[in-house]
Amino acid sequence: MAQSNQPNDAVNPTFTAVGTRPIRPDGVDKVTGKARFGNDVRLPGSLHAAVLRATPARARILSIDTSKAAALPGVHAVLTGTDMPQVSGRLVDQPEGAFHNLGFLSRNSMAQGEVFYRGQAVAAVAAGTFQVAKDAIALIDVEYEVLPHVMDGMAAMEPSAPIVQPELSSDSNPFFRAGGYRSEGEPEANTNVANNFAFEIGDVANGFESADLILERDYHTGEAHQGYIEPQSATADWNKDGVLTIYCSTQGQFAIRDGTADILGLPVGKVKVIPTEIGGGFGAKTFPTIEPVAARLSQMTGRPVKLTLDRIEVFEAMGPTSATYIHLKMGVTNDGKVTAAEAKLVYEAGAFPGSPVSPGVQCMLAPYDIANQRLEGFDVLVNKPKTSAYRAPGSPASAFAVESMIDEFCQKLNLDPIEFRLQNAAMEGSRRVTGAVSPRLGFEETLKAARDTEHYGDSVDGPNRARGVAGGFWFNGSGPASALASVLPDGSISLIEGSPDIGGSRASAAIHVAEVLGIPVESVRPSVADTDSIGYTSTTGGSSATFKTGWACYEAAQDVKRQLVDRAATIWGVDSADVEYDSGALSTAKEGGQELTLAGIAARLNSTGGPIVGRATVNPRGVGGAYAFHIADIEVDPETGKVDVLRYTTVQDAGRAIHPGYVEGQMQGGAAQGIGWALHEEYVYDEDGRMNNASFLDYRMPTTLDLPPIETVIVEFPNPGHPFGLRGVGEVSIVPPLAAVANAVSRATDRRIRQVPITPTKLLEALGDDHGS
Amino acid sequence: MAQSNQPNDAVNPTFTAVGTRPIRPDGVDKVTGKARFGNDVRLPGSLHAAVLRATPARARILSIDTSKAAALPGVHAVLTGTDMPQVSGRLVDQPEGAFHNLGFLSRNSMAQGEVFYRGQAVAAVAAGTFQVAKDAIALIDVEYEVLPHVMDGMAAMEPSAPIVQPELSSDSNPFFRAGGYRSEGEPEANTNVANNFAFEIGDVANGFESADLILERDYHTGEAHQGYIEPQSATADWNKDGVLTIYCSTQGQFAIRDGTADILGLPVGKVKVIPTEIGGGFGAKTFPTIEPVAARLSQMTGRPVKLTLDRIEVFEAMGPTSATYIHLKMGVTNDGKVTAAEAKLVYEAGAFPGSPVSPGVQCMLAPYDIANQRLEGFDVLVNKPKTSAYRAPGSPASAFAVESMIDEFCQKLNLDPIEFRLQNAAMEGSRRVTGAVSPRLGFEETLKAARDTEHYGDSVDGPNRARGVAGGFWFNGSGPASALASVLPDGSISLIEGSPDIGGSRASAAIHVAEVLGIPVESVRPSVADTDSIGYTSTTGGSSATFKTGWACYEAAQDVKRQLVDRAATIWGVDSADVEYDSGALSTAKEGGQELTLAGIAARLNSTGGPIVGRATVNPRGVGGAYAFHIADIEVDPETGKVDVLRYTTVQDAGRAIHPGYVEGQMQGGAAQGIGWALHEEYVYDEDGRMNNASFLDYRMPTTLDLPPIETVIVEFPNPGHPFGLRGVGEVSIVPPLAAVANAVSRATDRRIRQVPITPTKLLEALGDDHGS
C-alpha cells in the first residue's frame, strides 16, 4: 500500500516503469539453480584451497612446520604469513571517506607472527582436491606462545586489560586513526581504544536543567552475524602474463580489486575482479579477506585456486557486527519535549580497528530535533573476529538505546509513542549532533502513516501480550557509479552496470532506463560487469546501489535519447530541436511530418552513422536519509521465557519505490534480521575465546516458523536529490526491531530489558525479579 | 624493412606506439593453453550434440526414422528439419551491403525435405556424452529419393544440367538475387545461374582494335578450404527466461546473434553471443551454421548444448571457397600498354547462392588503368557445400587469370614484369570497371619497393629453376565498430572492443589508445566483449578490424583525453583550453603552473567528479584498398612433377603498419595459403559427390617443411582516410601467390599451366606435352 503524499507528483505526475513490479531479470537463473555463485566457478586446472585457523584467541606464533603438509601427495603449495607481502599500515581511501588499513587487512587475511583472535588464518594449502587440502592443513604444526586475551569491550577499557594490538600504543602510529571511519580523537598510550571521539551541540547541562524527567540507563547489544547463506568463495587465477583475475562473491568488485592489489603490491591495472552472484552480504563482503590468499596460492602454483569457506570459518573469521555498550541519559519535559541527551557508545571492533561506532553515533538521534546533545564514541579492540559492516552498521544498537528510553518516557509520562516522536521529529533545518543541518526528510510522513495503519488502530488483547513500537534512521550512501546502455537492433537495450545485485538492483537499474526511454522494462536487459568492462562503481552498500547506479542508468538512458534524437534529425534532415522523443517513438513536425519507432531507428543505426551506446559516469550527491517505524505485537510465554511475534508492521519512507516488490522485500528482510537480533542471535564464547555456537543449528536465526507475515507500508516522500525521488531502502529496516520488540516485551511483562538478544534465559531471569523498571 | 615513402610524415612525424612490436595481450594465454576456444566452453549440465549428414549429393528426403536414436539411453533430444522454424527466403542486410538469405542459411544448417550436397545436416542429437550422441545418429534411418546432381560450374550452366535449386527457377522468386552480393542481372527460368551481372567501361571493341597483341585464355582454380585449425564449435544455452546465450568460435558475434535470431524467429534482444578465442576463420566463420541447431536442441532439452564438428564435417559442410572458371581476353600495344580487357568469370556457389564472384570481378583489374573493359560474372549453383568467404574472397582466382596473362605478355614482348605493371598502374582518378574512381593508392610505391628488393636484384640460377612475380588487390572493408576505454586508478586503461581477434587486433587496438594518450602499450589492457557488453561491431573480415575498431579505439581515447583535460581544469580551477595534455601528463601554465600525471589524476577521479570512461561508436569511411606484389623462385623436379618454392618475398602496402610484426605475419600467412592453393590444395570428389580427401592427411596444406622463410617488405603509403594512415592488411597477401607460382613454373618449364593447383600429376602431364604455350 503506497501512500500518496508525494510533493514531486507535480513534476513527474505519471510514471510508466517506476513503481511497477516486473519480474527480476535474474529471477529465472536464481530459481533454476543456474545463477553462478562463488563456489560455482570452475576454471580448468583449478586447485582447491583450505585454511588453517588459529586456536588461541591471542598468541605469538613461535614456529609453523609445514613440511608434512607439503609432502602430502596432491599438495601443490603451502602458504604462511611469511609468504605474503609484508604490508605497512598505509591507509587506503575507500568510498565515502572511510578507510581501510592495509596492514590490518593483510594480517586479517593471513596472520604474520601473531594471532589476535581465534579463527584468524595462519596457513593455507592448495591441493588437487578440497579433501587433500583439508587433510594437509591438519598436518601443519603451529607452536604458539599463548598470551592473555580480552573478550569484552568494557573489560578491554580497564587499565589492567591485556593489550590487543601493541602497535596501537604508540602516539606516532598511523594505525591509530585506522578505523573504518574517520577519527576525531587522539590516541592514548597502551590502550585498546582504537578511536575515541565526541560530538556536541548546544548546552547539555543547561538542557538537562530544563528537563522535568531525566533517565540514565545502560544498554547492551550482542554480537550478531550477518547470516548470509553463501560463505565467502574466491577463485584466483594469477596468469603468467602477470594479470590476476579473481572471481568472487562480493558486494564490491572494485573494492576487492583495489584492496587486493594494494595488499599484494600489484598495480591495480593488473587485477581484474569478476563478481559472481552473491548469496547475501549485508555489508560483510566489502573488503578483501580470502582473496589475497587465493591469489598468492595461484601465483605460487601457476594454477587457478579456489578457496571456499565453510560455515564455521564464516562465523569464526568473517566479521560479525560489534557487540555494544551504550550509556544514555536523556531529559524531557512533562509534555514530552526532549531537552537534552548525552551518551557514551562503546562498540567492539574485534581484533582490528573499525567498529561502526561513528555511524552509530551519527544516526542515534538524527530523527529528532534535540538542541543539546553530547555523544561520545569508543572503538574498542577485543580478541574477537574483526567486525565488518552489517546492514545500517552501528545504527541498530544506538537506536535500541534511544528508542527504548523514549518508550520508558512514554510509559512514565503516559504519552502516545507516535505523538511523542512527532513532537520531537527533526524538521528541515534541525541541527544534528555533528553540526550538520537536516534536510527535509520523511520522518513526519512515516510516523503519520504508521499512526494510520490498521495495525496501530487495532488493540492487542490477551494476557502476556503487548505492542512495542520504535523508529530508526539510516543516512544512506552514494558513491561513483557507471552505466552503459547499448541500443540493440530490435530497439531493446543492453544495460551494463557495476553494482553487484544483492536485493534486486538489476531490476531497479532497468526500470530507470525504461522510464527515461518510455519502453517496457522487459526491453532492458541488465548485466553486472567486471572491473574491466564498466567504469568504477563503488560497492553495493550503504543502501547506495539503486540511488547511484540508478542515477548512472538514468543518465546513460538520457544519453541514448539525445543520440536517438540527433540520429533521427540526421535521417530527416531537420534540426535536433525539431525532433520529439516520446514513449519510444521519434517524430518531427518538419518536412511534412515524420515518425520512427525506437525499433525502427534501431534497425537502421549501422547505416545511418553507427551504433548508439549511452554512457554515464556519476558521483551523485543528494542521497536522502531514510526513516522507518515498526510496530510489533508479541506474546511472552512466562513459563519458558519464549517470545512469539504475533504481528509485525514496517512503515518506511522509500522516497519513491522504484520496484515496490523489492522495497517490501528489503523492509521484510531487515525486520526479520532485526527480530533475530532482538530475540535470538548472539555469539557465545567460552573462556578461551572459542565461539560455542558456530553453526546455523546453534546460532539461532529466525525461520519462517518464528515470524508472522511482515506487513509493509511504503511511504513515498520523494527525495529531491534524485531524478525520480528515490531514497536507499535496504538498511534502515533493521534499525527499529531491537527496540520495537524490547518495548513490546517490556510492556507485556512490566520488566524493562535493556540487553538484546532477549533470550528465554534472560527473560526468565527478569521475570523472576520483582523490580519492574 | 619499412620503406620511408610516407607523405603523412609531415602530419604525424613521430609515433611512440604505432609501429612498435609489443607482445600481444593474448599471447601468454595462447601459448600456455589457457585461452578458451569454442570447445573449451563447459557449462554446468551441458549436453553434447552430433549431426547426421546427408550421404547423397542431391535427394528428396522421403522419411527420417529417429525412434531408435531417441530410445537410446542418454539421448535427450533428436532434431530434424521439421523441428526447425520454417524460415522464408527473406533477405537480411549484412554489413557492407551484402545479404544473406535466411531460407538458405536455415536449410544449410538443417535440411528441410531436400538435400543439396553431401554433408548437409539432416538430423541432430543431444545426449549426455558426445559418444552417445554419435552412437545415436548412427541409429537414425533416412530414406532418400536420390536425384541427379551436378558438381561442376561449367557443366551446371549447360541447358541439360540437373537443376540444383528448383526454387530459383521462378521469375518472381525473391531468392534469386540472394547471393552474397548484390545482383545486377535478371533471372532466367530453369537455371543454375543464381546471379549474372556485367560491368563495362569505355569501348571494348575499339580497345582491342588498337592492340598489337591480343591473348584469349581459359583459367581454372580449384576449390580450396580455409583450413582453420579450430573446427566450428558452439555452445547454446536457451534459458528458461527466453534468453538465448551462445558461446562460439566466430569472426563476428553480432552477425551470429542477428542471423541466429532471424533463423529462430527470436527478437535480437533475446540473443547474446559470447565470442570465444578463434582458431582461425579466414572468412568462413561469419554466418550461422551450427548455432541455430545447438540453440534449438538447447530449447528442446532445457539444457546447454555443445556442438563441435570434426574435421570431416568441416571439410564436407563448412564451405570452402569457390572453384572458378575464367575466360579472359586482353589486348596490349607492343610497348606494353593494355588497351582492352574482357572476361567472363564463373564462380561455383555451392548448393546455395553466394559465391564471391562480385568482389572477384571488382578486384580483377583494379590495380590497372584500363580504359576499355567488360567483365561479366556468374554465380553458379552446384551440388557442393555452400561456399563461404576465404581471405580476399574472389580476388585470388581473378588475379590468377590477369597476372598469368600479363606474364605471358611480358614473355612474348620481352618486357620486365614490374615495368609492365608500373606502366599500367591505376593512378588517382583512374576509372575502375564499376565506374568508381580510384583514389591514390600505393600500387606504384609497392612495385618500386619490389623492384628494389635484394631478392628481385638477385638472379635465379640452376636448371629447372625460375622466378615468377604477380600482383594483387583487395579493396578492404569497414563497418560499424565500438570501443570503451576506462581509466583505472593506476592510470592504465581497460579497453573493451568488439572485434574477435584473429590476427593480433587486440594489440593494434591497444596501440591506437596508447598512441593517442602517449602511454606505454602495456598500460592498455584490451578485451573482446560479447554482444551485450559493447556496441555493435561488424564482423572481423574484409581486413576491416584494425581499421574500424582501431578507429573506434582512437576516438574512445580522444574522448578519454578530453575528459581528463576537463577534469584537470576543474581541479585547478582553470579553463579546459588552458590545460595541455602531453604524453600521459597534464599541465597548465595558469595558477602559477600545475602538473598532474595520468596516474596522478586517475587516482583522484572518484573524489573529483567520478570515473572516466571513453566511448566511441563509429562507421568510418575512407578505408583504403591494398596492393601486394610477390616474388617467387621455384624449382621443378621434372621426374616427379614436384615444385619446390626456393625463395619467396612479399611486398605490401600497409598504409601504416600499426604493429609491424602482425602485418608481417599476415603477409606470410596469406602467402603460405596462396602457395598451398597454387600447388596442393583442392577438393577431390568422386562421381557420387563424396569428397575423397576430407582430412588434413589427404587435403594437402603446406607445412613449414614445404616453404622457405617468407620475406616481407612493408610499404607504408599512408591511407589519408585513417588518423594513422593504416590500410587493412590481412587479405591481399593471398591474392598474388597463385599467379606468382604459376608464372615461375611456366618460366622454369616453358609450359604455361592455367589451372591451379599445379599438382605433380598436372605438371607431369604438361611436361609430357610438346606444346609449350
PDB file of N, CA and C in Angstrom, chain B residues 592-649:
ATOM      1  N   GLY B 592      49.950  29.760 -11.584  1.00  0.00           N
ATOM      2  CA  GLY B 592      51.324  29.529 -11.158  1.00  0.00           C
ATOM      3  C   GLY B 592      51.937  28.231 -11.655  1.00  0.00           C
ATOM      4  N   GLY B 593      51.208  27.544 -12.558  1.00  0.00           N
ATOM      5  CA  GLY B 593      51.768  26.315 -13.111  1.00  0.00           C
ATOM      6  C   GLY B 593      51.372  25.105 -12.286  1.00  0.00           C
ATOM      7  N   GLN B 594      50.740  24.141 -12.928  1.00  0.00           N
ATOM      8  CA  GLN B 594      50.281  22.940 -12.247  1.00  0.00           C
ATOM      9  C   GLN B 594      50.581  21.749 -13.140  1.00  0.00           C
ATOM     10  N   GLU B 595      50.846  20.622 -12.532  1.00  0.00           N
ATOM     11  CA  GLU B 595      51.082  19.400 -13.307  1.00  0.00           C
ATOM     12  C   GLU B 595      50.422  18.206 -12.632  1.00  0.00           C
ATOM     13  N   LEU B 596      49.984  17.283 -13.429  1.00  0.00           N
ATOM     14  CA  LEU B 596      49.435  16.015 -12.928  1.00  0.00           C
ATOM     15  C   LEU B 596      49.784  14.934 -13.945  1.00  0.00           C
ATOM     16  N   THR B 597      50.269  13.819 -13.450  1.00  0.00           N
ATOM     17  CA  THR B 597      50.434  12.689 -14.359  1.00  0.00           C
ATOM     18  C   THR B 597      49.077  12.028 -14.578  1.00  0.00           C
ATOM     19  N   LEU B 598      49.011  11.193 -15.599  1.00  0.00           N
ATOM     20  CA  LEU B 598      47.780  10.435 -15.816  1.00  0.00           C
ATOM     21  C   LEU B 598      47.486   9.567 -14.592  1.00  0.00           C
ATOM     22  N   ALA B 599      48.519   8.905 -14.054  1.00  0.00           N
ATOM     23  CA  ALA B 599      48.303   8.075 -12.865  1.00  0.00           C
ATOM     24  C   ALA B 599      47.863   8.937 -11.686  1.00  0.00           C
ATOM     25  N   GLY B 600      48.406  10.129 -11.605  1.00  0.00           N
ATOM     26  CA  GLY B 600      48.050  11.018 -10.501  1.00  0.00           C
ATOM     27  C   GLY B 600      46.597  11.436 -10.549  1.00  0.00           C
ATOM     28  N   ILE B 601      46.128  11.795 -11.719  1.00  0.00           N
ATOM     29  CA  ILE B 601      44.725  12.214 -11.820  1.00  0.00           C
ATOM     30  C   ILE B 601      43.809  10.995 -11.765  1.00  0.00           C
ATOM     31  N   ALA B 602      44.283   9.867 -12.280  1.00  0.00           N
ATOM     32  CA  ALA B 602      43.456   8.650 -12.276  1.00  0.00           C
ATOM     33  C   ALA B 602      43.101   8.235 -10.856  1.00  0.00           C
ATOM     34  N   ALA B 603      44.048   8.407  -9.940  1.00  0.00           N
ATOM     35  CA  ALA B 603      43.798   8.027  -8.546  1.00  0.00           C
ATOM     36  C   ALA B 603      42.791   8.956  -7.884  1.00  0.00           C
ATOM     37  N   ARG B 604      42.554  10.121  -8.485  1.00  0.00           N
ATOM     38  CA  ARG B 604      41.681  11.116  -7.852  1.00  0.00           C
ATOM     39  C   ARG B 604      40.323  11.244  -8.537  1.00  0.00           C
ATOM     40  N   LEU B 605      40.055  10.392  -9.497  1.00  0.00           N
ATOM     41  CA  LEU B 605      38.822  10.581 -10.280  1.00  0.00           C
ATOM     42  C   LEU B 605      37.571  10.516  -9.406  1.00  0.00           C
ATOM     43  N   ASN B 606      37.544   9.527  -8.518  1.00  0.00           N
ATOM     44  CA  ASN B 606      36.307   9.321  -7.760  1.00  0.00           C
ATOM     45  C   ASN B 606      35.973  10.505  -6.862  1.00  0.00           C
ATOM     46  N   SER B 607      37.012  11.201  -6.422  1.00  0.00           N
ATOM     47  CA  SER B 607      36.748  12.317  -5.499  1.00  0.00           C
ATOM     48  C   SER B 607      36.646  13.646  -6.235  1.00  0.00           C
ATOM     49  N   THR B 608      36.747  13.622  -7.555  1.00  0.00           N
ATOM     50  CA  THR B 608      36.712  14.891  -8.291  1.00  0.00           C
ATOM     51  C   THR B 608      35.621  14.914  -9.357  1.00  0.00           C
ATOM     52  N   GLY B 609      34.638  14.027  -9.222  1.00  0.00           N
ATOM     53  CA  GLY B 609      33.532  14.091 -10.176  1.00  0.00           C
ATOM     54  C   GLY B 609      33.111  12.742 -10.707  1.00  0.00           C
ATOM     55  N   GLY B 610      33.910  11.737 -10.453  1.00  0.00           N
ATOM     56  CA  GLY B 610      33.501  10.400 -10.875  1.00  0.00           C
ATOM     57  C   GLY B 610      34.461   9.787 -11.883  1.00  0.00           C
ATOM     58  N   PRO B 611      34.199   8.525 -12.213  1.00  0.00           N
ATOM     59  CA  PRO B 611      35.069   7.779 -13.122  1.00  0.00           C
ATOM     60  C   PRO B 611      35.085   8.404 -14.515  1.00  0.00           C
ATOM     61  N   ILE B 612      36.111   8.047 -15.286  1.00  0.00           N
ATOM     62  CA  ILE B 612      36.164   8.469 -16.694  1.00  0.00           C
ATOM     63  C   ILE B 612      36.155   7.238 -17.579  1.00  0.00           C
ATOM     64  N   VAL B 613      35.171   7.188 -18.449  1.00  0.00           N
ATOM     65  CA  VAL B 613      35.068   6.116 -19.441  1.00  0.00           C
ATOM     66  C   VAL B 613      34.964   6.778 -20.814  1.00  0.00           C
ATOM     67  N   GLY B 614      35.924   6.500 -21.669  1.00  0.00           N
ATOM     68  CA  GLY B 614      35.861   6.992 -23.045  1.00  0.00           C
ATOM     69  C   GLY B 614      34.988   6.080 -23.867  1.00  0.00           C
ATOM     70  N   ARG B 615      34.198   6.659 -24.747  1.00  0.00           N
ATOM     71  CA  ARG B 615      33.236   5.867 -25.504  1.00  0.00           C
ATOM     72  C   ARG B 615      33.285   6.311 -26.969  1.00  0.00           C
ATOM     73  N   ALA B 616      33.247   5.375 -27.879  1.00  0.00           N
ATOM     74  CA  ALA B 616      33.125   5.745 -29.287  1.00  0.00           C
ATOM     75  C   ALA B 616      32.351   4.694 -30.036  1.00  0.00           C
ATOM     76  N   THR B 617      31.492   5.136 -30.915  1.00  0.00           N
ATOM     77  CA  THR B 617      30.866   4.266 -31.900  1.00  0.00           C
ATOM     78  C   THR B 617      31.104   4.932 -33.249  1.00  0.00           C
ATOM     79  N   VAL B 618      31.594   4.173 -34.196  1.00  0.00           N
ATOM     80  CA  VAL B 618      31.967   4.756 -35.494  1.00  0.00           C
ATOM     81  C   VAL B 618      31.463   3.872 -36.627  1.00  0.00           C
ATOM     82  N   ASN B 619      31.384   4.450 -37.780  1.00  0.00           N
ATOM     83  CA  ASN B 619      31.164   3.685 -39.003  1.00  0.00           C
ATOM     84  C   ASN B 619      32.006   4.360 -40.070  1.00  0.00           C
ATOM     85  N   PRO B 620      33.309   4.173 -39.984  1.00  0.00           N
ATOM     86  CA  PRO B 620      34.208   5.016 -40.763  1.00  0.00           C
ATOM     87  C   PRO B 620      34.228   4.678 -42.247  1.00  0.00           C
ATOM     88  N   ARG B 621      34.262   5.709 -43.038  1.00  0.00           N
ATOM     89  CA  ARG B 621      34.543   5.572 -44.472  1.00  0.00           C
ATOM     90  C   ARG B 621      36.041   5.776 -44.640  1.00  0.00           C
ATOM     91  N   GLY B 622      36.469   5.748 -45.863  1.00  0.00           N
ATOM     92  CA  GLY B 622      37.865   6.106 -46.119  1.00  0.00           C
ATOM     93  C   GLY B 622      38.838   4.963 -45.994  1.00  0.00           C
ATOM     94  N   VAL B 623      38.290   3.715 -45.913  1.00  0.00           N
ATOM     95  CA  VAL B 623      39.207   2.583 -45.877  1.00  0.00           C
ATOM     96  C   VAL B 623      39.920   2.519 -47.229  1.00  0.00           C
ATOM     97  N   GLY B 624      41.201   2.370 -47.218  1.00  0.00           N
ATOM     98  CA  GLY B 624      41.956   2.377 -48.477  1.00  0.00           C
ATOM     99  C   GLY B 624      42.252   0.974 -48.960  1.00  0.00           C
ATOM    100  N   GLY B 625      42.156   0.753 -50.255  1.00  0.00           N
ATOM    101  CA  GLY B 625      42.487  -0.547 -50.821  1.00  0.00           C
ATOM    102  C   GLY B 625      43.961  -0.863 -50.647  1.00  0.00           C
ATOM    103  N   ALA B 626      44.271  -2.157 -50.741  1.00  0.00           N
ATOM    104  CA  ALA B 626      45.651  -2.593 -50.514  1.00  0.00           C
ATOM    105  C   ALA B 626      46.174  -3.346 -51.738  1.00  0.00           C
ATOM    106  N   TYR B 627      47.436  -3.169 -51.978  1.00  0.00           N
ATOM    107  CA  TYR B 627      48.090  -3.829 -53.098  1.00  0.00           C
ATOM    108  C   TYR B 627      49.281  -4.618 -52.574  1.00  0.00           C
ATOM    109  N   ALA B 628      49.456  -5.807 -53.132  1.00  0.00           N
ATOM    110  CA  ALA B 628      50.601  -6.644 -52.775  1.00  0.00           C
ATOM    111  C   ALA B 628      51.278  -7.135 -54.043  1.00  0.00           C
ATOM    112  N   PHE B 629      52.558  -7.342 -53.934  1.00  0.00           N
ATOM    113  CA  PHE B 629      53.318  -7.870 -55.059  1.00  0.00           C
ATOM    114  C   PHE B 629      54.279  -8.924 -54.514  1.00  0.00           C
ATOM    115  N   HIS B 630      54.240 -10.106 -55.148  1.00  0.00           N
ATOM    116  CA  HIS B 630      55.023 -11.226 -54.634  1.00  0.00           C
ATOM    117  C   HIS B 630      56.058 -11.689 -55.651  1.00  0.00           C
ATOM    118  N   ILE B 631      57.178 -12.173 -55.138  1.00  0.00           N
ATOM    119  CA  ILE B 631      58.270 -12.688 -55.965  1.00  0.00           C
ATOM    120  C   ILE B 631      58.543 -14.123 -55.514  1.00  0.00           C
ATOM    121  N   ALA B 632      58.414 -15.064 -56.452  1.00  0.00           N
ATOM    122  CA  ALA B 632      58.575 -16.483 -56.107  1.00  0.00           C
ATOM    123  C   ALA B 632      59.664 -17.112 -56.968  1.00  0.00           C
ATOM    124  N   ASP B 633      60.655 -17.709 -56.311  1.00  0.00           N
ATOM    125  CA  ASP B 633      61.651 -18.516 -57.030  1.00  0.00           C
ATOM    126  C   ASP B 633      61.328 -19.975 -56.753  1.00  0.00           C
ATOM    127  N   ILE B 634      61.242 -20.765 -57.816  1.00  0.00           N
ATOM    128  CA  ILE B 634      60.861 -22.174 -57.617  1.00  0.00           C
ATOM    129  C   ILE B 634      61.798 -23.088 -58.401  1.00  0.00           C
ATOM    130  N   GLU B 635      61.722 -24.347 -58.036  1.00  0.00           N
ATOM    131  CA  GLU B 635      62.453 -25.370 -58.781  1.00  0.00           C
ATOM    132  C   GLU B 635      61.489 -26.515 -59.061  1.00  0.00           C
ATOM    133  N   VAL B 636      61.491 -26.964 -60.300  1.00  0.00           N
ATOM    134  CA  VAL B 636      60.624 -28.077 -60.688  1.00  0.00           C
ATOM    135  C   VAL B 636      61.453 -29.347 -60.761  1.00  0.00           C
ATOM    136  N   ASP B 637      60.921 -30.411 -60.193  1.00  0.00           N
ATOM    137  CA  ASP B 637      61.575 -31.724 -60.376  1.00  0.00           C
ATOM    138  C   ASP B 637      60.916 -32.394 -61.576  1.00  0.00           C
ATOM    139  N   PRO B 638      61.619 -32.462 -62.709  1.00  0.00           N
ATOM    140  CA  PRO B 638      60.965 -32.976 -63.927  1.00  0.00           C
ATOM    141  C   PRO B 638      60.646 -34.468 -63.831  1.00  0.00           C
ATOM    142  N   GLU B 639      61.269 -35.166 -62.895  1.00  0.00           N
ATOM    143  CA  GLU B 639      60.987 -36.593 -62.739  1.00  0.00           C
ATOM    144  C   GLU B 639      59.644 -36.825 -62.051  1.00  0.00           C
ATOM    145  N   THR B 640      59.375 -36.010 -61.010  1.00  0.00           N
ATOM    146  CA  THR B 640      58.175 -36.259 -60.185  1.00  0.00           C
ATOM    147  C   THR B 640      57.069 -35.238 -60.414  1.00  0.00           C
ATOM    148  N   GLY B 641      57.446 -34.121 -61.031  1.00  0.00           N
ATOM    149  CA  GLY B 641      56.463 -33.051 -61.180  1.00  0.00           C
ATOM    150  C   GLY B 641      56.294 -32.217 -59.929  1.00  0.00           C
ATOM    151  N   LYS B 642      57.120 -32.453 -58.937  1.00  0.00           N
ATOM    152  CA  LYS B 642      57.001 -31.687 -57.690  1.00  0.00           C
ATOM    153  C   LYS B 642      57.639 -30.306 -57.850  1.00  0.00           C
ATOM    154  N   VAL B 643      56.991 -29.317 -57.289  1.00  0.00           N
ATOM    155  CA  VAL B 643      57.504 -27.950 -57.335  1.00  0.00           C
ATOM    156  C   VAL B 643      57.957 -27.559 -55.927  1.00  0.00           C
ATOM    157  N   ASP B 644      59.218 -27.121 -55.818  1.00  0.00           N
ATOM    158  CA  ASP B 644      59.708 -26.585 -54.536  1.00  0.00           C
ATOM    159  C   ASP B 644      59.810 -25.075 -54.626  1.00  0.00           C
ATOM    160  N   VAL B 645      59.321 -24.408 -53.584  1.00  0.00           N
ATOM    161  CA  VAL B 645      59.492 -22.952 -53.511  1.00  0.00           C
ATOM    162  C   VAL B 645      60.826 -22.690 -52.828  1.00  0.00           C
ATOM    163  N   LEU B 646      61.742 -22.022 -53.555  1.00  0.00           N
ATOM    164  CA  LEU B 646      63.101 -21.814 -53.045  1.00  0.00           C
ATOM    165  C   LEU B 646      63.209 -20.525 -52.244  1.00  0.00           C
ATOM    166  N   ARG B 647      62.536 -19.522 -52.733  1.00  0.00           N
ATOM    167  CA  ARG B 647      62.646 -18.209 -52.085  1.00  0.00           C
ATOM    168  C   ARG B 647      61.363 -17.464 -52.376  1.00  0.00           C
ATOM    169  N   TYR B 648      60.896 -16.690 -51.403  1.00  0.00           N
ATOM    170  CA  TYR B 648      59.595 -16.049 -51.598  1.00  0.00           C
ATOM    171  C   TYR B 648      59.601 -14.719 -50.860  1.00  0.00           C
ATOM    172  N   THR B 649      59.268 -13.666 -51.569  1.00  0.00           N
ATOM    173  CA  THR B 649      59.211 -12.337 -50.955  1.00  0.00           C
ATOM    174  C   THR B 649      57.847 -11.707 -51.211  1.00  0.00           C
TER     175      THR B 649
END
